[in-house]
Short mmCIF file of C-alpha atoms in Angstrom, two decimals:
data_model
loop_
_atom_site.label_atom_id
_atom_site.label_comp_id
_atom_site.label_asym_id
_atom_site.label_seq_id
_atom_site.Cartn_x
_atom_site.Cartn_y
_atom_site.Cartn_z
CA UNK N 266 -30.08 -16.90 -23.28
CA UNK N 267 -29.75 -15.87 -19.61
CA UNK N 268 -32.07 -13.32 -18.09
CA UNK N 269 -31.15 -10.66 -15.54
CA UNK N 270 -32.75 -12.74 -12.81
CA UNK N 271 -30.61 -15.84 -13.41
CA UNK N 272 -27.86 -16.35 -10.88
CA UNK N 273 -24.35 -16.27 -12.29
CA UNK N 274 -25.57 -14.82 -15.57
CA UNK N 275 -23.37 -12.42 -17.47
CA UNK N 276 -26.14 -9.87 -17.93
CA UNK N 277 -26.09 -6.39 -16.40
CA UNK N 278 -26.63 -6.20 -12.68
CA UNK N 279 -28.98 -3.53 -11.45
CA UNK N 280 -27.63 -1.28 -8.74
CA UNK N 281 -29.58 -1.34 -5.47
CA UNK N 282 -31.90 1.58 -5.03
CA UNK N 283 -33.25 3.23 -1.94
CA UNK N 284 -37.02 3.39 -1.43
CA UNK N 285 -37.55 6.95 -2.64
CA UNK N 286 -35.37 6.55 -5.72
CA UNK N 287 -37.03 3.24 -6.60
CA UNK N 288 -40.48 4.75 -6.25
CA UNK N 289 -39.57 7.72 -8.44
CA UNK N 290 -37.92 5.44 -11.01
CA UNK N 291 -34.64 7.37 -10.94
CA UNK N 292 -31.29 5.67 -10.40
CA UNK N 293 -29.08 6.42 -7.43
CA UNK N 294 -26.80 9.34 -8.46
CA UNK N 295 -23.76 7.65 -6.87
CA UNK N 296 -24.06 4.61 -9.12
CA UNK N 297 -25.45 6.33 -12.21
CA UNK N 298 -23.13 6.61 -15.17
CA UNK N 299 -22.40 10.15 -16.34
CA UNK N 300 -23.73 11.32 -19.67
CA UNK N 301 -21.43 10.78 -22.69
CA UNK N 302 -20.30 14.42 -22.86
CA UNK N 303 -19.22 14.44 -19.21
CA UNK N 304 -17.52 11.06 -19.60
CA UNK N 305 -15.58 12.35 -22.61
CA UNK N 306 -14.57 15.49 -20.72
CA UNK N 307 -13.39 13.39 -17.75
CA UNK N 308 -11.31 11.23 -20.08
CA UNK N 309 -9.78 14.33 -21.69
CA UNK N 310 -8.98 15.83 -18.27
CA UNK N 311 -7.29 12.61 -17.17
CA UNK N 312 -5.26 12.49 -20.38
CA UNK N 313 -4.15 16.10 -19.89
CA UNK N 314 -3.40 15.51 -16.24
CA UNK N 315 0.04 14.78 -14.82
CA UNK N 316 1.64 11.45 -15.65
CA UNK N 317 2.82 9.09 -12.92
CA UNK N 318 5.32 10.86 -10.66
CA UNK N 319 4.58 14.37 -11.94
CA UNK N 320 2.96 17.07 -9.84
CA UNK N 321 0.61 20.03 -10.25
CA UNK N 322 1.12 23.55 -8.92
CA UNK N 323 -1.47 24.68 -6.37
CA UNK N 324 -2.25 27.94 -8.21
CA UNK N 325 -2.83 26.00 -11.43
CA UNK N 326 -5.02 23.40 -9.74
CA UNK N 327 -7.33 25.85 -7.94
CA UNK N 328 -7.80 27.61 -11.29
CA UNK N 329 -8.33 24.33 -13.20
CA UNK N 330 -11.07 23.15 -10.83
CA UNK N 331 -12.79 26.57 -10.97
CA UNK N 332 -12.27 27.63 -7.37
CA UNK N 333 -10.81 30.90 -8.67
CA UNK N 334 -11.33 32.82 -11.93
CA UNK N 335 -7.77 33.20 -13.25
CA UNK N 336 -4.45 31.54 -12.59
CA UNK N 337 -2.85 34.89 -11.79
CA UNK N 338 -5.52 35.47 -9.12
CA UNK N 339 -4.63 32.04 -7.74
CA UNK N 340 -0.95 32.98 -7.56
CA UNK N 341 -1.85 36.30 -5.91
CA UNK N 342 -4.03 34.51 -3.36
CA UNK N 343 -1.15 32.14 -2.54
CA UNK N 344 1.30 35.03 -2.12
CA UNK N 345 -1.20 36.86 0.10
CA UNK N 346 -1.58 33.87 2.43
CA UNK N 347 -5.16 33.08 1.42
CA UNK N 348 -4.34 29.50 0.34
CA UNK N 349 -3.36 26.83 2.84
CA UNK N 350 -2.55 23.21 2.11
CA UNK N 351 -2.82 20.83 5.06
CA UNK N 352 -2.91 23.83 7.40
CA UNK N 353 0.22 25.58 6.12
CA UNK N 354 0.55 28.67 3.93
CA UNK N 355 1.95 27.78 0.53
CA UNK N 356 3.62 29.51 -2.39
CA UNK N 357 2.04 29.32 -5.87
CA UNK N 358 4.50 26.64 -7.03
CA UNK N 359 3.68 24.23 -4.18
CA UNK N 360 3.16 20.68 -5.53
CA UNK N 361 -0.21 19.17 -4.70
CA UNK N 362 -0.85 15.50 -4.08
CA UNK N 363 -4.07 13.51 -4.03
CA UNK N 364 -5.56 13.66 -0.52
CA UNK N 365 -4.26 17.14 0.35
CA UNK N 366 -6.69 19.51 2.06
CA UNK N 367 -6.77 22.93 0.37
CA UNK N 368 -8.27 25.93 2.19
CA UNK N 369 -8.98 28.98 0.05
CA UNK N 370 -10.19 32.15 1.76
CA UNK N 371 -12.10 34.43 -0.58
CA UNK N 372 -14.81 37.07 -0.33
CA UNK N 373 -15.44 36.67 3.38
CA UNK N 374 -15.71 32.89 3.58
CA UNK N 375 -13.45 29.88 3.33
CA UNK N 376 -13.62 27.03 0.84
CA UNK N 377 -12.29 23.72 2.18
CA UNK N 378 -11.68 21.02 -0.42
CA UNK N 379 -9.84 17.70 -0.48
CA UNK N 380 -7.98 16.85 -3.70
CA UNK N 381 -9.35 13.73 -5.44
CA UNK N 382 -7.74 14.14 -8.88
CA UNK N 383 -4.88 16.26 -10.17
CA UNK N 384 -5.54 18.18 -13.38
CA UNK N 385 -3.62 20.94 -15.15
CA UNK N 386 -6.05 22.26 -17.72
CA UNK N 387 -9.25 24.12 -16.89
CA UNK N 388 -12.28 21.92 -17.39
CA UNK N 389 -16.03 22.36 -17.31
CA UNK N 390 -17.91 22.60 -14.03
CA UNK N 391 -19.32 19.02 -14.04
CA UNK N 392 -15.81 17.59 -14.47
CA UNK N 393 -14.22 20.06 -12.04
CA UNK N 394 -16.58 19.01 -9.24
CA UNK N 395 -15.35 15.42 -9.58
CA UNK N 396 -11.75 16.49 -8.91
CA UNK N 397 -12.34 17.44 -5.27
CA UNK N 398 -14.51 16.78 -2.22
CA UNK N 399 -16.06 20.00 -0.93
CA UNK N 400 -16.01 20.19 2.88
CA UNK N 401 -16.75 23.91 3.03
CA UNK N 402 -19.06 25.33 5.66
CA UNK N 403 -22.16 26.99 4.21
CA UNK N 404 -21.56 30.56 3.02
CA UNK N 405 -22.59 33.33 5.39
CA UNK N 406 -26.20 34.44 4.90
CA UNK N 407 -26.82 37.62 3.01
CA UNK N 408 -28.27 40.48 4.96
CA UNK N 409 -32.06 40.32 5.07
CA UNK N 410 -32.34 44.10 5.14
CA UNK N 411 -32.11 45.91 1.83
CA UNK N 412 -29.04 48.13 1.69
CA UNK N 413 -29.63 51.81 2.30
CA UNK N 414 -29.48 54.04 -0.74
CA UNK N 415 -31.63 52.00 -3.11
CA UNK N 416 -33.71 54.52 -5.00
CA UNK N 417 -36.88 54.03 -6.97
CA UNK N 418 -36.42 53.76 -10.70
CA UNK N 419 -36.88 57.09 -12.40
CA UNK N 420 -36.36 59.11 -9.21
CA UNK N 421 -33.30 60.82 -10.68
CA UNK N 422 -30.12 61.81 -8.91
CA UNK N 423 -30.29 62.26 -5.14
CA UNK N 424 -30.42 65.81 -3.88
CA UNK N 425 -28.11 67.10 -1.17
CA UNK N 426 -30.87 66.50 1.36
CA UNK N 427 -31.35 62.90 0.10
CA UNK N 428 -27.61 62.27 0.34
CA UNK N 429 -27.52 63.51 3.92
CA UNK N 430 -30.46 61.24 4.83
CA UNK N 431 -28.70 58.26 3.23
CA UNK N 432 -25.51 59.07 5.14
CA UNK N 433 -27.51 59.32 8.34
CA UNK N 434 -29.08 55.89 7.69
CA UNK N 435 -25.69 54.34 7.01
CA UNK N 436 -24.24 55.86 10.16
CA UNK N 437 -21.86 58.10 8.24
CA UNK N 438 -22.95 61.38 9.80
CA UNK N 439 -19.43 62.22 10.99
CA UNK N 440 -18.02 61.72 7.50
CA UNK N 441 -20.38 64.18 5.86
CA UNK N 442 -19.47 66.93 8.36
CA UNK N 443 -15.75 66.23 7.84
CA UNK N 444 -16.32 66.53 4.08
CA UNK N 445 -17.91 69.94 4.62
CA UNK N 446 -15.00 71.03 6.82
CA UNK N 447 -12.45 69.83 4.28
CA UNK N 448 -14.13 71.87 1.54
CA UNK N 449 -14.07 75.13 3.54
CA UNK N 450 -10.47 74.93 4.67
CA UNK N 451 -7.91 76.92 2.62
#
C-alpha cells in the first residue's frame, strides 16, 4: 500500500499551504472543497442554468446572483440606465455572456462585477458569490456624526420649539419660515 509520501502514488495530494495557514492548521480557501450543501447547490444551479448556446437576460441574472432584490427592480434599473454591460447602457432583455463586465448603480454607489457563470434561477448567497468576480470599489463611508433629530427614548413628541431647533441644526431655517407663510396666506 502506497503512502502519501511515495512518489507516483495514487493517494491524495495535499495542496500547498502558506506559512500562516499551515501554522493555524486551516487549508487554503482557494483550494478547499466547499461543504456538501454548497456543492449540491452549485450543481443544482449549473443544471438550471442555460444549456450550450442559450443566453440569460441581464435583469434575470442580476436578480439571480442577488445584486438586486427583485427581477422587476432589475428591469426598472435597466430601463432607468443604472445597468451597464461593458460600458454601454442595456435593456432588460440584453443577453449576457461569460466575461462581461456588469456595472450596477444603486443607493449612491456602483457595483462592478465580471460574469463567471450564467444562471437563471435565484440561488443562495454562497453559490451566488461564485457566479461573479466583484471588482467594486469600497462603499462610501457612513457619516460619523449622528443625524440631527435623534431624540432620547421616552422624551415624547417634539414641541414646536424642538422642531424649530432641529430645523435650525439641519439648515432648514428657510423652509420653516416658508411653511409659516404658506399657512397664513388665503
